[in-house]
mmCIF file of C-alpha atoms in Angstrom:
data_model
loop_
_atom_site.group_PDB
_atom_site.id
_atom_site.type_symbol
_atom_site.label_atom_id
_atom_site.label_comp_id
_atom_site.label_asym_id
_atom_site.label_seq_id
_atom_site.Cartn_x
_atom_site.Cartn_y
_atom_site.Cartn_z
ATOM 1 C CA MET A 21 84.582 113.958 95.514
ATOM 2 C CA ILE A 22 81.151 112.692 93.848
ATOM 3 C CA HIS A 23 78.687 113.538 96.593
ATOM 4 C CA GLY A 24 77.341 110.550 98.539
ATOM 5 C CA LEU A 25 80.210 108.301 97.695
ATOM 6 C CA GLU A 26 82.373 108.920 100.335
ATOM 7 C CA GLN A 27 80.455 107.143 102.894
ATOM 8 C CA VAL A 28 77.690 104.694 102.155
ATOM 9 C CA ASP A 29 76.043 102.612 104.876
ATOM 10 C CA THR A 30 74.386 99.163 104.096
ATOM 11 C CA GLU A 31 72.540 97.044 106.664
ATOM 12 C CA ARG A 32 75.627 95.567 108.012
ATOM 13 C CA LEU A 33 78.514 97.645 106.829
ATOM 14 C CA ARG A 34 79.927 101.262 106.549
ATOM 15 C CA LEU A 35 81.706 101.853 103.399
ATOM 16 C CA ARG A 36 83.916 105.132 103.603
ATOM 17 C CA ALA A 37 86.643 106.589 101.698
ATOM 18 C CA PHE A 38 90.073 105.593 103.012
ATOM 19 C CA ARG A 39 92.166 107.786 105.232
ATOM 20 C CA GLU A 40 95.893 107.708 106.000
ATOM 21 C CA SER A 41 95.309 106.253 109.177
ATOM 22 C CA ASP A 42 94.060 103.162 107.347
ATOM 23 C CA VAL A 43 97.784 102.065 106.324
ATOM 24 C CA GLU A 44 98.151 99.431 109.137
ATOM 25 C CA ALA A 45 94.845 97.673 108.383
ATOM 26 C CA MET A 46 95.765 97.669 104.579
ATOM 27 C CA PHE A 47 99.420 96.176 105.516
ATOM 28 C CA GLU A 48 97.795 93.318 107.472
ATOM 29 C CA LEU A 49 95.124 92.572 105.007
ATOM 30 C CA HIS A 50 97.689 92.679 101.844
ATOM 31 C CA SER A 51 100.616 90.800 103.719
ATOM 32 C CA ASP A 52 98.373 87.961 104.871
ATOM 33 C CA PRO A 53 99.325 84.858 103.001
ATOM 34 C CA ARG A 54 95.688 83.753 102.927
ATOM 35 C CA THR A 55 94.383 86.878 101.131
ATOM 36 C CA ASN A 56 97.088 86.062 98.472
ATOM 37 C CA LEU A 57 96.584 82.472 97.913
ATOM 38 C CA VAL A 58 96.279 82.591 94.156
ATOM 39 C CA ASP A 59 99.440 85.016 93.673
ATOM 40 C CA ALA A 60 101.696 84.625 96.534
ATOM 41 C CA SER A 61 103.862 87.308 94.954
ATOM 42 C CA ALA A 62 101.377 90.047 95.584
ATOM 43 C CA ALA A 63 101.683 89.726 99.277
ATOM 44 C CA MET A 64 103.145 93.038 100.625
ATOM 45 C CA SER A 65 106.174 92.774 102.813
ATOM 46 C CA THR A 66 106.706 96.169 104.116
ATOM 47 C CA ARG A 67 104.557 99.126 105.436
ATOM 48 C CA GLU A 68 106.203 101.352 102.946
ATOM 49 C CA GLU A 69 104.204 99.288 100.322
ATOM 50 C CA ALA A 70 100.767 99.639 102.071
ATOM 51 C CA ARG A 71 101.519 103.416 102.337
ATOM 52 C CA GLU A 72 102.213 103.744 98.605
ATOM 53 C CA LEU A 73 99.141 101.706 97.968
ATOM 54 C CA LEU A 74 97.054 103.763 100.094
ATOM 55 C CA SER A 75 98.469 106.927 98.662
ATOM 56 C CA ARG A 76 97.183 105.948 95.131
ATOM 57 C CA TRP A 77 93.735 105.085 96.763
ATOM 58 C CA LEU A 78 93.646 108.490 98.190
ATOM 59 C CA GLY A 79 94.558 109.881 95.072
ATOM 60 C CA ASP A 80 91.689 108.468 93.373
ATOM 61 C CA TRP A 81 89.291 109.835 95.882
ATOM 62 C CA ALA A 82 90.854 113.473 95.754
ATOM 63 C CA GLU A 83 91.379 113.451 92.007
ATOM 64 C CA ARG A 84 88.265 111.520 90.673
ATOM 65 C CA GLY A 85 85.771 111.539 93.560
ATOM 66 C CA VAL A 86 85.699 107.772 93.878
ATOM 67 C CA GLY A 87 87.810 104.864 94.729
ATOM 68 C CA TYR A 88 87.764 101.876 96.876
ATOM 69 C CA TRP A 89 86.115 101.822 100.208
ATOM 70 C CA ALA A 90 87.306 100.798 103.474
ATOM 71 C CA VAL A 91 84.802 98.506 104.811
ATOM 72 C CA GLU A 92 83.855 98.276 108.709
ATOM 73 C CA ARG A 93 81.118 96.505 110.376
ATOM 74 C CA ARG A 94 78.561 99.083 111.452
ATOM 75 C CA GLU A 95 78.371 97.490 114.862
ATOM 76 C CA ALA A 96 82.418 97.951 115.218
ATOM 77 C CA PRO A 97 83.104 101.371 113.686
ATOM 78 C CA GLY A 98 86.822 102.070 113.158
ATOM 79 C CA VAL A 99 87.915 98.290 112.443
ATOM 80 C CA VAL A 100 88.507 97.717 109.040
ATOM 81 C CA VAL A 101 87.608 94.144 107.777
ATOM 82 C CA GLY A 102 88.293 94.688 104.124
ATOM 83 C CA VAL A 103 88.283 96.726 101.047
ATOM 84 C CA GLY A 104 85.807 97.017 98.029
ATOM 85 C CA GLY A 105 84.381 99.214 95.378
ATOM 86 C CA VAL A 106 85.464 100.542 92.268
ATOM 87 C CA ARG A 107 88.084 102.725 90.925
ATOM 88 C CA HIS A 108 89.440 104.216 87.539
ATOM 89 C CA LYS A 109 91.997 102.181 85.966
ATOM 90 C CA PRO A 110 93.403 102.083 82.340
ATOM 91 C CA LEU A 111 92.895 98.661 80.444
ATOM 92 C CA GLU A 112 93.636 98.019 76.842
ATOM 93 C CA GLY A 113 93.960 101.781 76.107
ATOM 94 C CA ARG A 114 90.806 102.734 77.595
ATOM 95 C CA THR A 115 89.546 103.920 81.196
ATOM 96 C CA VAL A 116 87.453 101.350 83.143
ATOM 97 C CA LEU A 117 86.112 101.244 86.464
ATOM 98 C CA ASN A 118 87.580 98.151 88.385
ATOM 99 C CA LEU A 119 85.584 96.285 90.732
ATOM 100 C CA ALA A 120 87.551 94.722 93.429
ATOM 101 C CA TYR A 121 87.141 93.133 97.042
ATOM 102 C CA ARG A 122 89.176 91.742 99.419
ATOM 103 C CA PHE A 123 88.469 90.816 102.993
ATOM 104 C CA PHE A 124 90.277 89.376 106.192
ATOM 105 C CA PRO A 125 89.755 85.637 106.209
ATOM 106 C CA SER A 126 87.711 86.075 109.510
ATOM 107 C CA THR A 127 84.809 87.396 107.420
ATOM 108 C CA TRP A 128 85.077 84.850 104.625
ATOM 109 C CA GLY A 129 81.730 83.521 103.645
ATOM 110 C CA SER A 130 79.649 86.282 105.245
ATOM 111 C CA GLY A 131 78.571 87.810 101.840
ATOM 112 C CA PHE A 132 80.479 90.994 102.592
ATOM 113 C CA ALA A 133 81.887 90.888 99.206
ATOM 114 C CA THR A 134 78.682 90.627 97.186
ATOM 115 C CA GLU A 135 77.160 93.367 99.656
ATOM 116 C CA VAL A 136 79.791 95.832 98.896
ATOM 117 C CA SER A 137 79.885 95.105 95.282
ATOM 118 C CA LEU A 138 76.119 95.437 94.822
ATOM 119 C CA VAL A 139 76.318 98.913 96.348
ATOM 120 C CA ALA A 140 79.327 99.661 94.013
ATOM 121 C CA LEU A 141 77.553 98.685 91.071
ATOM 122 C CA GLU A 142 74.540 100.898 91.880
ATOM 123 C CA LYS A 143 76.435 103.794 92.528
ATOM 124 C CA ALA A 144 78.597 103.316 89.305
ATOM 125 C CA ARG A 145 75.371 103.103 87.157
ATOM 126 C CA LEU A 146 73.978 106.171 88.736
ATOM 127 C CA HIS A 147 77.283 108.633 88.734
ATOM 128 C CA LEU A 148 79.342 107.167 86.121
ATOM 129 C CA PRO A 149 77.159 105.412 83.558
ATOM 130 C CA GLU A 150 79.555 106.201 80.718
ATOM 131 C CA VAL A 151 82.536 104.173 82.244
ATOM 132 C CA PRO A 152 82.589 100.633 81.545
ATOM 133 C CA LEU A 153 82.637 98.656 84.716
ATOM 134 C CA VAL A 154 84.911 95.454 84.906
ATOM 135 C CA ALA A 155 86.052 92.923 87.120
ATOM 136 C CA ILE A 156 89.310 91.310 86.578
ATOM 137 C CA ILE A 157 89.888 87.865 88.455
ATOM 138 C CA HIS A 158 92.507 85.244 88.617
ATOM 139 C CA PRO A 159 91.016 82.110 87.151
ATOM 140 C CA ASP A 160 92.171 80.102 90.452
ATOM 141 C CA ASN A 161 89.967 82.561 92.637
ATOM 142 C CA VAL A 162 86.932 80.806 92.666
ATOM 143 C CA PRO A 163 85.025 82.826 95.422
ATOM 144 C CA SER A 164 85.813 85.902 93.609
ATOM 145 C CA VAL A 165 84.454 84.147 90.322
ATOM 146 C CA ARG A 166 81.450 83.297 92.353
ATOM 147 C CA VAL A 167 80.848 86.741 93.523
ATOM 148 C CA ALA A 168 80.988 88.152 90.002
ATOM 149 C CA GLU A 169 78.629 85.841 88.707
ATOM 150 C CA ARG A 170 76.001 86.385 91.439
ATOM 151 C CA LEU A 171 76.365 89.984 90.867
ATOM 152 C CA GLY A 172 75.158 89.085 87.236
ATOM 153 C CA LEU A 173 78.656 90.037 85.636
ATOM 154 C CA ARG A 174 79.369 88.074 82.209
ATOM 155 C CA PHE A 175 82.438 86.420 81.494
ATOM 156 C CA GLU A 176 84.272 87.956 78.443
ATOM 157 C CA ARG A 177 87.568 86.607 77.770
ATOM 158 C CA ILE A 178 90.990 86.028 79.251
ATOM 159 C CA ILE A 179 93.500 88.637 79.356
ATOM 160 C CA PRO A 180 97.155 89.130 80.347
ATOM 161 C CA TYR A 181 97.159 91.053 83.463
ATOM 162 C CA GLY A 182 99.671 92.149 86.231
ATOM 163 C CA THR A 183 103.160 91.690 86.669
ATOM 164 C CA GLY A 184 104.179 88.964 84.157
ATOM 165 C CA ASP A 185 100.933 89.086 82.236
ATOM 166 C CA VAL A 186 99.254 86.262 83.911
ATOM 167 C CA PRO A 187 96.109 85.084 82.328
ATOM 168 C CA HIS A 188 93.071 86.589 84.271
ATOM 169 C CA ARG A 189 89.198 86.476 83.621
ATOM 170 C CA LEU A 190 87.921 89.530 82.572
ATOM 171 C CA TYR A 191 84.071 90.127 83.617
ATOM 172 C CA VAL A 192 81.885 92.860 82.303
ATOM 173 C CA VAL A 193 78.395 94.149 83.226
ATOM 174 C CA GLY A 194 75.758 92.504 81.342
#
């Protein structure tokens, strides 16, 4: 694990490496139809899918020392309100850091995605400057596009992505 990344506190949030006990929160987050508005086919339907996803994310932390964080409010420790951060991902024959964020609808509009992403960008620059950082966003996900632009990421081009090679917007640092 890269020292200092397994838990980071911001003014309002605690960002921490995932634990196996987070499976229920991940299922609830990823099975909620509201968090899958732009791609209903991506909604989880079983807890086994959540366990598989969580296993990949735990593997990121174990193998690479960095991965997506479980996000909690500092005043409510232990209650996951979302996921965010960066993880290594293959893209077009190279390894990149993919910036992602997904939160329970009750937190939408709070600025949590921007807050988590600012920390993720800072930590990636500090600890992994040699790995390109990207955000891959479905074009209909206007709030996510706004977050990427607020962070200063630059739209580069449309790429085929995910199941069915759906066109997505590729954002890069700079």
